[in-house]
Every structure is written in structure tokens, then in C-alpha cells.
Amino acid sequence: MRNVARHWLPASAFQPFSQGIHTVVSSGNYHVRMHRSVISIAYRLLDALGIVCGATLAAQFTQLASPQELAVIAATTLLIHLIASEVSGLYRSWRGSRLALELYCLMLNWMYTAPLVLGAGLLTQLNARFSYESKIIWLLLTPLAMGSSRIVFRLVLKSLRKRGFNTRRFAICGLNPLGLELAGNIQSSQELGLEFAGFFDDRPSNRIKESMGRELPSAGTLTRLAEMARRGEVDMIFITFPMRAEKRIRDYLSKLSDTTASVYIVPDFFVFQMLHARWNQINGLPVVSVFETPITGIDGVLKRGFDLLVSTALLVILAVPLAILALLVKWSSPGPVFFRQKRYGLMGEEIRVWKFRSMRVCQDNDDVSQATKDDDRVTPLGRLMRKTSLDELPQLFNVIGGSMSLVGPRPHATAHNEQYRMLIDGYMLRHKVKPGMTGLAQVHGWRGETETLEKMERRIEFDHRYIREWTLWMDLKILVQTALVVFKQENAY
């Protein structure tokens, strides 16, 4: 079963986890907890310290900079950083989130902040006396200082929560597989600081045993849970009933509305094939996407900028080798230098993919055969190019033109698309992002001929995983891994 609870709860569901010290105020049978976001304040103070330290250390490389100028630069950076953090959501709760995701958001926030600070300094001449070395060191050192402080702070919080500090009690409504998985996920992560109060279900024990296939202990009924919540014994309640049980969910919510506990519904989205789920609103009505691309907004701008920067640099570096390869292709066999084949691009739109011609024939029709080992259509030079992937290099022009990306699902011939879309569920979802010169499937061994349906299914699994988990850091790692795969020359002919 997929890890639903960890991935599909809305980000807001975990916001209360970050609340630190709390006070309990009694009023009759009710207990109202007033939380102070100590952790959020601590994060802001740590970032401020990192910004000041980064500016101070960078200023050591400029002899002319005065303390007043340094103070203005640090204050400006801090102000813009705080404003940008509201846009990026940097100071939301990170309890339960991966450290890599938090650091990625921090770097994204710095990419907002740094250009604005440099631009303001250029317009006002406040940083005119700072040397080029100081500015470079400031750009690199400040996010490093903020990131390091967050890593240390995470370790401290993890240690404190394991010892029982900064904890909250949670209960689960629904003794079912999703509830069991949620409880297991939370209890296996002691750093979350959540204490389990038990499962609560109104069904008799024999019905629970019948549905679960085994006897499982229940902490009581919902009435008992509501009483515990009124007494302040439970802080958070997760409802894990299937979405079809709308009436039961409404009844539970009605009873729990008479408490001050935070209540969350954990939808059983694992019944669907989720590609990249996210919460949204349409004129105030909440909706959740099932099939969606993660590369939109600022992420799309960053990926496009990365593609343009790297592909342009590669074309400049490889200009002479590319020209030599073009001459060799023309000399080795009759026919054109380049081969442009029809492929499916973003959203299934038809694109033309550039390649060096590696075969004696240029096949681009409704019956395209994949290249096989010792294929007699492949020229001697073409065999060398295909083993080293040199025939793919002209696709850098596709990347610059915007029809492809450096990293993404590899584009298949249109004939293969039409064949496999009828055989593999979710096959066309790989076109929710731009096709790439290399991809996650290729660096995990699913490169080359897919002579069996199983091999293509495995490739599609990795394509879907790439779309679900995409980050700019993942793109960079895949590019490095691609160089190693090409060097081994596996499954390429």
C-alpha cells in the first residue's frame, strides 16, 4: 500500500505540529489551548543570524566598506528575505517534511532575495564599494549559513521530541488499513513529537475483525473520544474513513465540533493513480488535482532557465566535435546528416526531434521498429554514436527551442505511443512534462530496446516517479548519472 498519509495530507494539516509551548485554560468542562509559535520565531531568528554572519564575513574581503554600509546591506537583505518567505511559505511547519525539501525551499527563497538585494544596491549605490569577491562570497555564504543553522536546529528538535518535549497527542477515527498506515507512519517518526492516543471506532469488535481479517484493539467509541477532546486529552484527530462513507464522516464531524481539537480528514486517495496531487480552489471551492504537472510557476521558470543555461554552454563547448561528427555522418553513408523524427511532446503535441542519422534508412511512419542488437540498418559510425549517445546531441537544439528539456521522459516514436497507450494504464501521463534528452528511467537501467511489455511498464513507472518527485536537484543528479551510464554503454545499440 502506498504511503498515502504522508504524501496526500494538505500542507495546512501539519501546521499545528510546529506549535511549541502551550498553556491550558480551564472553563467548566472545556480546555482551550493557546499556542505560541516558538519554533517559527526561532527559525526567523536563526535566518536573521545567518544573514548577518554572511554579510559580516563577506565584508572582510572589502577594506573600504564601513559598518554603516554593512548594517544597511544586512537590514535590506533581512527585510526582502522576510517578504520573500511569505511568498515561498518558508516559515510554515516543517515537522514531518524531508530536510531536502526544506533546504530546497530555503534556496528558492534565496533566489528571490539575492537578485532584489543586488538590484536595490545597484540603484542606490549602497554596495558600490563592495568588491566583486565580497558579493560572490555573500551570495554563497549566506544561504550556507542559514541552511547549516536549520540542520542543527532540526537535530536539536528531533532530540527534544524523542525525550517527550514539544509533543502533542493524536487519535485516529477509523480502524482500517489507512488508519493503520497513518499510525505506523507517525509512530515510526519520533521526531514528529506526536503521542498516539489510540484508534476510535463505533463498529463492534466482530465487524472490525471481519473487515480487517484479524482482531485489533480499539480505544473506544467516538463518544469517548469527544469526551477526551473536551478535557484537552487529545490535540489532533484524524478521520480515515473511505470517501464513500460520507454520512459517517458528517456524523463524526458533528460530534467533534463540540471540542477544540484540530480535526483532519485523511482521504483514501490511494484508490486512484495519483500523478502529482495538489490542493487548489475554484472560486472558493476546494479541489484536489489527480493528474497534474509539478513544473509550473517559479519551478517552470527555474527549469527552463536551467535548460537554456546548460544547453547553450554545451553547444558552445561541443561546437567543433558536432561539426566533425556531421562531416563523418555525411562521409560514412549516403543520406542526410540529421534525422528529424515525429514524437509526442508536452501535452501530447507533435514535435520534431533532431538526431544525427545513424541508420542507412530514415524510418518515420506508422510501423517503426526499434533498433536491436546487431541491427543491419545501423551504420558502423551510427553504432558507435548510439553506444555513446552522440547521435542524441542535436537534441540540444530542441531544448533551446523549448520543445524538449534536458531531463524528462524520453520521447518515443509516435507509432510506439499509439501502440503502448492501449497496453499500459497511465502511459500518456508521461506527457504532462516536456520530454527529455535523458531521464530517470534511463539512469536506472531502462535504456535502449523495450522488446517486452514489462520493460516498457518499468520505464513508465520511472517516468511517473520523476513527475511526482521532480526537483531541480533531481535534474542535476540525473545529468551526472547519465554521464556514468553512457560510459558503461549498457543497452545501447
Short mmCIF file of C-alpha atoms in Angstrom, two decimals:
data_model
loop_
_atom_site.label_atom_id
_atom_site.label_comp_id
_atom_site.label_asym_id
_atom_site.label_seq_id
_atom_site.Cartn_x
_atom_site.Cartn_y
_atom_site.Cartn_z
CA MET A 1 0.00 0.00 0.00
CA ARG A 2 1.28 3.42 -0.86
CA ASN A 3 2.31 5.91 1.80
CA VAL A 4 -0.88 7.93 1.49
CA ALA A 5 -0.95 9.76 4.76
CA ARG A 6 2.49 11.18 4.41
CA HIS A 7 2.06 12.44 0.86
CA TRP A 8 -1.57 13.39 0.49
CA LEU A 9 -2.40 15.34 3.62
CA PRO A 10 -2.63 19.06 2.80
CA ALA A 11 0.29 21.14 4.00
CA SER A 12 -2.01 23.04 6.35
CA ALA A 13 -2.75 19.79 8.17
CA PHE A 14 0.71 19.82 9.66
CA GLN A 15 0.86 23.49 10.62
CA PRO A 16 -0.21 22.88 14.22
CA PHE A 17 2.66 20.41 14.69
CA SER A 18 5.12 23.26 14.94
CA GLN A 19 3.44 24.95 17.88
CA GLY A 20 5.74 24.84 20.82
CA ILE A 21 4.91 25.91 24.40
CA HIS A 22 1.23 25.89 25.22
CA THR A 23 -0.96 26.94 28.16
CA VAL A 24 -4.17 25.21 29.22
CA VAL A 25 -7.01 27.45 30.41
CA SER A 26 -9.94 25.69 32.12
CA SER A 27 -13.54 26.84 31.75
CA GLY A 28 -16.10 24.36 33.07
CA ASN A 29 -15.76 21.13 31.09
CA TYR A 30 -13.72 22.74 28.32
CA HIS A 31 -9.98 23.29 27.96
CA VAL A 32 -8.74 25.82 25.43
CA ARG A 33 -5.07 25.55 24.44
CA MET A 34 -3.30 28.77 23.49
CA HIS A 35 -0.20 28.01 21.39
CA ARG A 36 2.75 30.25 20.84
CA SER A 37 4.73 29.52 17.69
CA VAL A 38 8.11 29.47 19.42
CA ILE A 39 9.64 27.32 16.70
CA SER A 40 8.55 29.69 13.95
CA ILE A 41 10.10 32.61 15.83
CA ALA A 42 13.29 30.61 16.36
CA TYR A 43 13.54 29.91 12.62
CA ARG A 44 13.28 33.64 11.87
CA LEU A 45 15.96 34.49 14.43
CA LEU A 46 18.28 31.80 13.04
CA ASP A 47 17.84 33.12 9.49
CA ALA A 48 18.49 36.66 10.69
CA LEU A 49 21.68 35.46 12.39
CA GLY A 50 22.74 33.65 9.21
CA ILE A 51 22.16 36.77 7.11
CA VAL A 52 24.16 38.99 9.47
CA CYS A 53 27.00 36.46 9.70
CA GLY A 54 27.09 36.04 5.91
CA ALA A 55 27.24 39.79 5.30
CA THR A 56 29.88 40.30 8.02
CA LEU A 57 32.18 37.56 6.74
CA ALA A 58 31.79 38.68 3.11
CA ALA A 59 32.67 42.26 4.08
CA GLN A 60 36.07 41.07 5.28
CA PHE A 61 37.12 40.94 1.61
CA THR A 62 36.39 44.67 1.17
CA GLN A 63 38.61 47.08 3.08
CA LEU A 64 36.59 50.22 2.23
CA ALA A 65 33.20 49.06 3.49
CA SER A 66 32.02 50.93 6.60
CA PRO A 67 29.98 49.38 9.46
CA GLN A 68 27.05 51.61 8.44
CA GLU A 69 27.06 50.26 4.89
CA LEU A 70 27.30 46.72 6.22
CA ALA A 71 24.34 47.29 8.55
CA VAL A 72 22.22 48.68 5.69
CA ILE A 73 23.05 45.70 3.46
CA ALA A 74 22.21 43.22 6.23
CA ALA A 75 18.96 45.01 7.10
CA THR A 76 17.90 45.22 3.45
CA THR A 77 18.65 41.53 2.94
CA LEU A 78 16.69 40.59 6.06
CA LEU A 79 13.68 42.70 5.04
CA ILE A 80 13.50 41.30 1.50
CA HIS A 81 14.11 37.79 2.82
CA LEU A 82 11.15 38.06 5.21
CA ILE A 83 8.89 39.38 2.45
CA ALA A 84 10.00 36.64 0.04
CA SER A 85 9.45 33.99 2.72
CA GLU A 86 5.77 34.89 2.83
CA VAL A 87 5.58 34.14 -0.91
CA SER A 88 7.53 30.87 -0.74
CA GLY A 89 5.98 29.67 2.54
CA LEU A 90 9.41 29.23 4.12
CA TYR A 91 8.14 29.61 7.69
CA ARG A 92 5.38 27.05 7.53
CA SER A 93 5.71 23.98 9.72
CA TRP A 94 8.36 21.54 8.50
CA ARG A 95 7.55 18.82 11.01
CA GLY A 96 7.16 15.60 9.04
CA SER A 97 8.75 17.04 5.89
CA ARG A 98 12.05 15.89 4.44
CA LEU A 99 15.11 18.02 5.16
CA ALA A 100 15.89 18.16 1.43
CA LEU A 101 12.51 19.78 0.77
CA GLU A 102 13.08 22.40 3.47
CA LEU A 103 16.55 23.25 2.16
CA TYR A 104 15.18 23.42 -1.39
CA CYS A 105 12.57 25.96 -0.26
CA LEU A 106 15.30 27.92 1.52
CA MET A 107 17.40 28.06 -1.66
CA LEU A 108 14.33 29.04 -3.68
CA ASN A 109 13.69 31.86 -1.21
CA TRP A 110 17.30 33.00 -1.56
CA MET A 111 16.89 33.06 -5.35
CA TYR A 112 14.07 35.56 -4.80
CA THR A 113 16.04 37.59 -2.26
CA ALA A 114 19.56 37.88 -3.70
CA PRO A 115 18.69 39.49 -7.07
CA LEU A 116 16.39 42.01 -5.37
CA VAL A 117 19.09 42.97 -2.85
CA LEU A 118 21.73 43.31 -5.56
CA GLY A 119 19.33 45.32 -7.71
CA ALA A 120 18.47 47.66 -4.83
CA GLY A 121 22.15 48.11 -4.04
CA LEU A 122 22.91 48.89 -7.69
CA LEU A 123 20.18 51.53 -7.88
CA THR A 124 21.10 53.19 -4.57
CA GLN A 125 24.87 52.64 -4.88
CA LEU A 126 24.87 51.19 -1.34
CA ASN A 127 27.01 48.24 -2.41
CA ALA A 128 29.20 50.18 -4.82
CA ARG A 129 32.26 49.94 -2.59
CA PHE A 130 31.93 46.22 -2.02
CA SER A 131 34.33 44.17 -4.13
CA TYR A 132 33.27 41.52 -6.63
CA GLU A 133 34.76 38.85 -4.35
CA SER A 134 32.66 40.08 -1.43
CA LYS A 135 29.46 39.84 -3.44
CA ILE A 136 30.22 36.32 -4.65
CA ILE A 137 31.09 35.15 -1.14
CA TRP A 138 27.92 36.83 0.19
CA LEU A 139 25.81 35.02 -2.42
CA LEU A 140 27.27 31.63 -1.45
CA LEU A 141 27.89 32.04 2.27
CA THR A 142 24.54 33.45 3.40
CA PRO A 143 22.35 30.51 2.26
CA LEU A 144 25.03 28.12 3.55
CA ALA A 145 24.84 29.77 6.99
CA MET A 146 21.02 29.67 7.04
CA GLY A 147 20.94 26.06 5.84
CA SER A 148 23.51 24.93 8.40
CA SER A 149 21.58 26.55 11.25
CA ARG A 150 18.39 24.79 10.14
CA ILE A 151 20.13 21.40 10.04
CA VAL A 152 21.43 21.89 13.58
CA PHE A 153 18.05 23.16 14.77
CA ARG A 154 16.33 20.11 13.27
CA LEU A 155 18.69 17.79 15.14
CA VAL A 156 18.00 19.63 18.40
CA LEU A 157 14.22 19.46 17.88
CA LYS A 158 14.43 15.78 16.98
CA SER A 159 16.36 15.06 20.17
CA LEU A 160 13.93 17.07 22.33
CA ARG A 161 10.84 15.45 20.81
CA LYS A 162 12.23 11.96 21.35
CA ARG A 163 12.60 12.90 25.03
CA GLY A 164 8.98 14.00 25.27
CA PHE A 165 9.29 17.75 24.78
CA ASN A 166 7.17 19.74 22.29
CA THR A 167 4.74 16.84 21.86
CA ARG A 168 1.04 16.60 21.05
CA ARG A 169 -1.45 13.74 21.39
CA PHE A 170 -3.36 12.46 18.37
CA ALA A 171 -6.16 9.97 17.82
CA ILE A 172 -7.41 8.18 14.71
CA CYS A 173 -11.09 7.70 13.85
CA GLY A 174 -11.37 4.55 11.78
CA LEU A 175 -9.75 1.20 12.46
CA ASN A 176 -8.95 0.39 8.82
CA PRO A 177 -5.84 -0.10 6.61
CA LEU A 178 -5.43 3.64 6.01
CA GLY A 179 -5.68 4.34 9.74
CA LEU A 180 -3.10 1.65 10.49
CA GLU A 181 -0.73 3.07 7.89
CA LEU A 182 -1.13 6.60 9.22
CA ALA A 183 -0.44 5.46 12.77
CA GLY A 184 2.60 3.49 11.63
CA ASN A 185 3.98 6.42 9.66
CA ILE A 186 3.69 8.80 12.59
CA GLN A 187 4.92 6.38 15.25
CA SER A 188 7.95 5.40 13.17
CA SER A 189 9.00 9.06 13.12
CA GLN A 190 9.58 10.01 16.74
CA GLU A 191 10.91 13.38 15.65
CA LEU A 192 7.32 14.41 14.87
CA GLY A 193 6.67 14.63 18.59
CA LEU A 194 3.20 13.03 18.38
CA GLU A 195 1.88 10.65 21.03
CA PHE A 196 -0.74 8.12 19.97
CA ALA A 197 -3.98 8.09 21.98
CA GLY A 198 -5.43 5.13 20.09
CA PHE A 199 -7.96 4.10 17.44
CA PHE A 200 -11.61 5.01 17.91
CA ASP A 201 -14.42 3.30 16.04
CA ASP A 202 -18.14 2.86 16.68
CA ARG A 203 -18.28 -0.52 14.98
CA PRO A 204 -18.42 -3.63 17.18
CA SER A 205 -15.24 -5.69 17.50
CA ASN A 206 -16.60 -8.55 15.39
CA ARG A 207 -17.21 -6.21 12.42
CA ILE A 208 -13.74 -4.75 12.75
CA LYS A 209 -12.25 -8.24 12.85
CA GLU A 210 -14.30 -9.23 9.79
CA SER A 211 -13.17 -6.23 7.72
CA MET A 212 -9.52 -6.32 8.81
CA GLY A 213 -9.07 -10.10 8.85
CA ARG A 214 -7.70 -10.03 12.39
CA GLU A 215 -8.60 -8.76 15.84
CA LEU A 216 -7.33 -5.26 16.59
CA PRO A 217 -7.75 -3.29 19.81
CA SER A 218 -9.93 -0.17 19.82
CA ALA A 219 -9.51 2.59 22.40
CA GLY A 220 -13.23 3.24 22.44
CA THR A 221 -16.12 4.86 20.66
CA LEU A 222 -16.38 8.31 19.18
CA THR A 223 -18.39 9.47 22.19
CA ARG A 224 -15.44 8.63 24.43
CA LEU A 225 -13.06 10.38 22.03
CA ALA A 226 -15.21 13.53 22.07
CA GLU A 227 -15.14 13.50 25.88
CA MET A 228 -11.34 13.17 25.86
CA ALA A 229 -11.08 16.07 23.39
CA ARG A 230 -13.28 18.24 25.63
CA ARG A 231 -10.98 17.54 28.56
CA GLY A 232 -7.95 18.54 26.48
CA GLU A 233 -6.54 14.99 26.45
CA VAL A 234 -6.36 14.87 22.63
CA ASP A 235 -4.98 17.68 20.47
CA MET A 236 -5.42 16.25 16.97
CA ILE A 237 -7.94 13.83 15.45
CA PHE A 238 -7.51 12.16 12.05
CA ILE A 239 -10.55 10.68 10.29
CA THR A 240 -9.51 7.88 7.94
CA PHE A 241 -12.86 6.64 6.64
CA PRO A 242 -13.16 5.97 2.90
CA MET A 243 -14.59 8.85 0.89
CA ARG A 244 -17.72 6.84 0.11
CA ALA A 245 -18.63 6.90 3.83
CA GLU A 246 -19.85 10.49 3.60
CA LYS A 247 -22.66 10.07 6.15
CA ARG A 248 -20.36 8.57 8.80
CA ILE A 249 -17.83 11.35 8.26
CA ARG A 250 -20.56 14.00 8.66
CA ASP A 251 -21.81 12.36 11.87
CA TYR A 252 -18.31 12.23 13.33
CA LEU A 253 -17.60 15.84 12.39
CA SER A 254 -20.87 16.92 14.00
CA LYS A 255 -19.94 15.29 17.31
CA LEU A 256 -16.34 16.51 17.25
CA SER A 257 -17.39 20.09 16.52
CA ASP A 258 -18.17 20.38 20.24
CA THR A 259 -14.45 20.20 21.05
CA THR A 260 -11.40 22.40 20.49
CA ALA A 261 -9.29 19.60 18.97
CA SER A 262 -7.90 20.04 15.45
CA VAL A 263 -9.70 17.60 13.15
CA TYR A 264 -8.35 16.39 9.81
CA ILE A 265 -9.80 14.14 7.12
CA VAL A 266 -7.24 11.80 5.52
CA PRO A 267 -8.76 10.93 2.11
CA ASP A 268 -8.09 7.47 0.74
CA PHE A 269 -6.55 8.78 -2.50
CA PHE A 270 -4.54 5.57 -2.96
CA VAL A 271 -7.56 4.12 -4.81
CA PHE A 272 -6.54 6.43 -7.66
CA GLN A 273 -3.30 6.55 -9.64
CA MET A 274 -2.03 9.87 -8.31
CA LEU A 275 0.50 11.57 -10.56
CA HIS A 276 1.08 14.85 -8.76
CA ALA A 277 -1.68 15.78 -6.32
CA ARG A 278 -2.09 19.32 -5.09
CA TRP A 279 -4.81 21.31 -3.39
CA ASN A 280 -6.40 24.22 -5.20
CA GLN A 281 -9.53 26.36 -5.22
CA ILE A 282 -12.06 27.31 -7.84
CA ASN A 283 -13.87 30.42 -6.70
CA GLY A 284 -13.56 29.32 -3.08
CA LEU A 285 -14.42 25.65 -3.72
CA PRO A 286 -11.53 23.34 -2.69
CA VAL A 287 -10.42 20.80 -5.30
CA VAL A 288 -7.56 18.33 -5.49
CA SER A 289 -5.80 17.50 -8.72
CA VAL A 290 -5.23 13.85 -9.61
CA PHE A 291 -3.17 14.18 -12.80
CA GLU A 292 -1.07 17.33 -12.78
CA THR A 293 2.40 18.54 -13.67
CA PRO A 294 4.67 19.76 -10.85
CA ILE A 295 6.67 22.05 -13.11
CA THR A 296 4.63 25.24 -13.11
CA GLY A 297 5.09 28.81 -11.87
CA ILE A 298 8.51 29.59 -10.46
CA ASP A 299 9.52 25.92 -10.81
CA GLY A 300 8.82 26.12 -14.54
CA VAL A 301 10.90 29.29 -14.82
CA LEU A 302 13.80 27.69 -12.94
CA LYS A 303 13.74 24.52 -15.03
CA ARG A 304 13.55 26.49 -18.28
CA GLY A 305 16.41 28.75 -17.18
CA PHE A 306 18.48 25.70 -16.20
CA ASP A 307 17.81 24.09 -19.60
CA LEU A 308 18.79 27.23 -21.52
CA LEU A 309 21.94 27.84 -19.49
CA VAL A 310 23.28 24.28 -19.64
CA SER A 311 22.29 23.50 -23.24
CA THR A 312 23.77 26.76 -24.55
CA ALA A 313 27.01 26.10 -22.68
CA LEU A 314 27.15 22.55 -24.06
CA LEU A 315 26.59 23.75 -27.63
CA VAL A 316 29.43 26.25 -27.29
CA ILE A 317 31.77 23.63 -25.82
CA LEU A 318 30.78 20.92 -28.32
CA ALA A 319 30.58 23.10 -31.45
CA VAL A 320 33.76 21.67 -33.03
CA PRO A 321 33.03 17.98 -32.16
CA LEU A 322 29.48 18.38 -33.50
CA ALA A 323 30.80 19.79 -36.79
CA ILE A 324 33.26 16.89 -37.10
CA LEU A 325 30.50 14.36 -36.39
CA ALA A 326 28.29 15.95 -39.05
CA LEU A 327 31.07 15.61 -41.63
CA LEU A 328 31.68 11.96 -40.63
CA VAL A 329 27.97 11.12 -40.95
CA LYS A 330 27.88 12.66 -44.43
CA TRP A 331 31.06 10.83 -45.46
CA SER A 332 30.16 7.41 -43.96
CA SER A 333 26.96 6.73 -45.94
CA PRO A 334 24.64 8.44 -48.41
CA GLY A 335 21.78 10.40 -46.95
CA PRO A 336 21.14 13.50 -44.81
CA VAL A 337 23.26 14.41 -41.78
CA PHE A 338 20.29 14.93 -39.48
CA PHE A 339 17.21 12.84 -38.93
CA ARG A 340 14.08 14.57 -37.66
CA GLN A 341 11.52 12.15 -36.27
CA LYS A 342 7.95 12.84 -35.17
CA ARG A 343 7.46 12.45 -31.41
CA TYR A 344 4.91 13.47 -28.80
CA GLY A 345 5.89 16.46 -26.67
CA LEU A 346 4.28 18.34 -23.79
CA MET A 347 0.53 17.58 -23.53
CA GLY A 348 0.83 15.16 -26.45
CA GLU A 349 1.58 17.84 -29.06
CA GLU A 350 3.59 16.66 -32.05
CA ILE A 351 7.23 17.78 -32.16
CA ARG A 352 10.20 17.03 -34.43
CA VAL A 353 13.20 15.60 -32.60
CA TRP A 354 16.69 16.17 -34.02
CA LYS A 355 19.25 13.34 -34.21
CA PHE A 356 22.37 12.53 -36.15
CA ARG A 357 21.42 9.91 -38.73
CA SER A 358 22.75 6.57 -37.51
CA MET A 359 20.96 4.25 -39.95
CA ARG A 360 21.04 3.74 -43.69
CA VAL A 361 17.28 4.48 -43.84
CA CYS A 362 15.25 7.20 -42.16
CA GLN A 363 12.14 5.42 -40.97
CA ASP A 364 9.32 7.66 -39.69
CA ASN A 365 5.96 6.05 -40.40
CA ASP A 366 3.23 4.07 -38.64
CA ASP A 367 5.36 0.93 -38.41
CA VAL A 368 8.65 1.86 -36.71
CA SER A 369 10.88 -0.97 -35.49
CA GLN A 370 13.19 -0.29 -32.55
CA ALA A 371 16.89 -0.78 -33.09
CA THR A 372 18.08 -4.20 -31.91
CA LYS A 373 21.47 -5.69 -31.20
CA ASP A 374 23.49 -6.16 -34.42
CA ASP A 375 20.74 -4.37 -36.40
CA ASP A 376 21.88 -4.31 -40.05
CA ARG A 377 20.19 -0.94 -40.61
CA VAL A 378 22.73 0.77 -38.34
CA THR A 379 25.92 2.08 -39.99
CA PRO A 380 29.33 1.38 -38.38
CA LEU A 381 29.60 5.04 -37.37
CA GLY A 382 25.98 5.00 -36.26
CA ARG A 383 26.65 2.01 -33.98
CA LEU A 384 29.44 3.95 -32.26
CA MET A 385 27.28 7.05 -31.91
CA ARG A 386 24.35 5.09 -30.50
CA LYS A 387 26.53 3.34 -27.93
CA THR A 388 27.89 6.68 -26.73
CA SER A 389 24.60 8.58 -27.28
CA LEU A 390 26.41 11.05 -29.53
CA ASP A 391 23.54 10.75 -32.02
CA GLU A 392 21.28 12.46 -29.42
CA LEU A 393 23.39 15.63 -29.13
CA PRO A 394 21.48 17.61 -31.81
CA GLN A 395 18.51 17.50 -29.42
CA LEU A 396 20.23 20.38 -27.65
CA PHE A 397 18.59 22.49 -30.39
CA ASN A 398 15.23 21.07 -29.31
CA VAL A 399 15.99 22.08 -25.73
CA ILE A 400 16.91 25.63 -26.72
CA GLY A 401 13.82 25.82 -28.91
CA GLY A 402 11.63 24.79 -25.96
CA SER A 403 10.11 21.58 -27.33
CA MET A 404 12.30 19.41 -25.07
CA SER A 405 14.10 19.59 -21.74
CA LEU A 406 17.50 18.28 -20.71
CA VAL A 407 15.81 15.86 -18.30
CA GLY A 408 12.39 14.27 -18.65
CA PRO A 409 10.69 11.15 -20.00
CA ARG A 410 12.42 10.07 -23.21
CA PRO A 411 10.23 10.76 -26.27
CA HIS A 412 9.07 7.65 -28.11
CA ALA A 413 8.19 7.40 -31.78
CA THR A 414 4.53 8.26 -32.40
CA ALA A 415 3.90 4.71 -33.61
CA HIS A 416 5.14 3.32 -30.29
CA ASN A 417 2.99 5.83 -28.39
CA GLU A 418 -0.13 4.68 -30.16
CA GLN A 419 0.81 1.05 -29.51
CA TYR A 420 1.64 1.30 -25.80
CA ARG A 421 -1.07 3.78 -24.77
CA MET A 422 -3.55 0.93 -25.34
CA LEU A 423 -1.48 -1.60 -23.38
CA ILE A 424 -0.24 0.34 -20.32
CA ASP A 425 -2.50 2.23 -17.93
CA GLY A 426 -1.40 5.84 -17.49
CA TYR A 427 1.05 5.67 -20.39
CA MET A 428 0.11 9.12 -21.76
CA LEU A 429 0.60 10.76 -18.34
CA ARG A 430 4.32 10.89 -19.14
CA HIS A 431 3.44 13.77 -21.47
CA LYS A 432 2.43 16.02 -18.56
CA VAL A 433 6.00 17.34 -18.75
CA LYS A 434 8.37 18.05 -21.64
CA PRO A 435 10.29 15.05 -22.97
CA GLY A 436 13.97 14.98 -22.10
CA MET A 437 17.30 14.09 -23.63
CA THR A 438 17.76 11.78 -20.64
CA GLY A 439 15.52 10.66 -17.83
CA LEU A 440 15.16 8.83 -14.54
CA ALA A 441 14.30 5.56 -16.31
CA GLN A 442 17.47 5.72 -18.41
CA VAL A 443 19.82 6.14 -15.42
CA HIS A 444 18.11 3.24 -13.63
CA GLY A 445 18.84 0.71 -16.36
CA TRP A 446 15.76 1.04 -18.59
CA ARG A 447 17.62 2.45 -21.56
CA GLY A 448 17.55 1.02 -25.06
CA GLU A 449 15.25 -1.54 -26.62
CA THR A 450 11.99 -2.42 -24.87
CA GLU A 451 11.29 -5.74 -26.56
CA THR A 452 8.88 -6.85 -23.81
CA LEU A 453 5.85 -5.13 -22.35
CA GLU A 454 7.32 -5.48 -18.86
CA LYS A 455 10.36 -3.41 -19.80
CA MET A 456 8.18 -0.59 -21.12
CA GLU A 457 6.00 -0.75 -17.98
CA ARG A 458 9.09 -0.34 -15.80
CA ARG A 459 10.21 2.63 -17.89
CA ILE A 460 6.78 4.25 -17.48
CA GLU A 461 6.91 3.65 -13.70
CA PHE A 462 10.13 5.65 -13.50
CA ASP A 463 8.69 8.37 -15.75
CA HIS A 464 5.72 8.75 -13.38
CA ARG A 465 8.05 8.79 -10.39
CA TYR A 466 10.07 11.59 -11.99
CA ILE A 467 6.94 13.68 -12.49
CA ARG A 468 5.76 13.10 -8.91
CA GLU A 469 9.10 13.84 -7.24
CA TRP A 470 10.69 16.39 -9.59
CA THR A 471 13.14 18.94 -8.21
CA LEU A 472 15.91 20.92 -9.90
CA TRP A 473 18.38 18.96 -7.77
CA MET A 474 16.98 15.72 -9.23
CA ASP A 475 17.64 17.04 -12.75
CA LEU A 476 21.24 17.79 -11.85
CA LYS A 477 21.77 14.32 -10.35
CA ILE A 478 20.26 12.62 -13.41
CA LEU A 479 22.60 14.54 -15.74
CA VAL A 480 25.62 13.40 -13.72
CA GLN A 481 24.33 9.82 -13.60
CA THR A 482 23.71 9.89 -17.37
CA ALA A 483 27.42 10.51 -17.99
CA LEU A 484 28.22 7.35 -15.98
CA VAL A 485 25.56 5.30 -17.81
CA VAL A 486 26.84 6.40 -21.22
CA PHE A 487 30.38 5.50 -20.16
CA LYS A 488 29.24 1.92 -19.35
CA GLN A 489 27.50 1.68 -22.77
CA GLU A 490 24.77 -0.67 -21.48
CA ASN A 491 21.63 -1.48 -23.51
CA ALA A 492 22.62 0.90 -26.30
CA TYR A 493 22.68 -0.35 -29.88
#
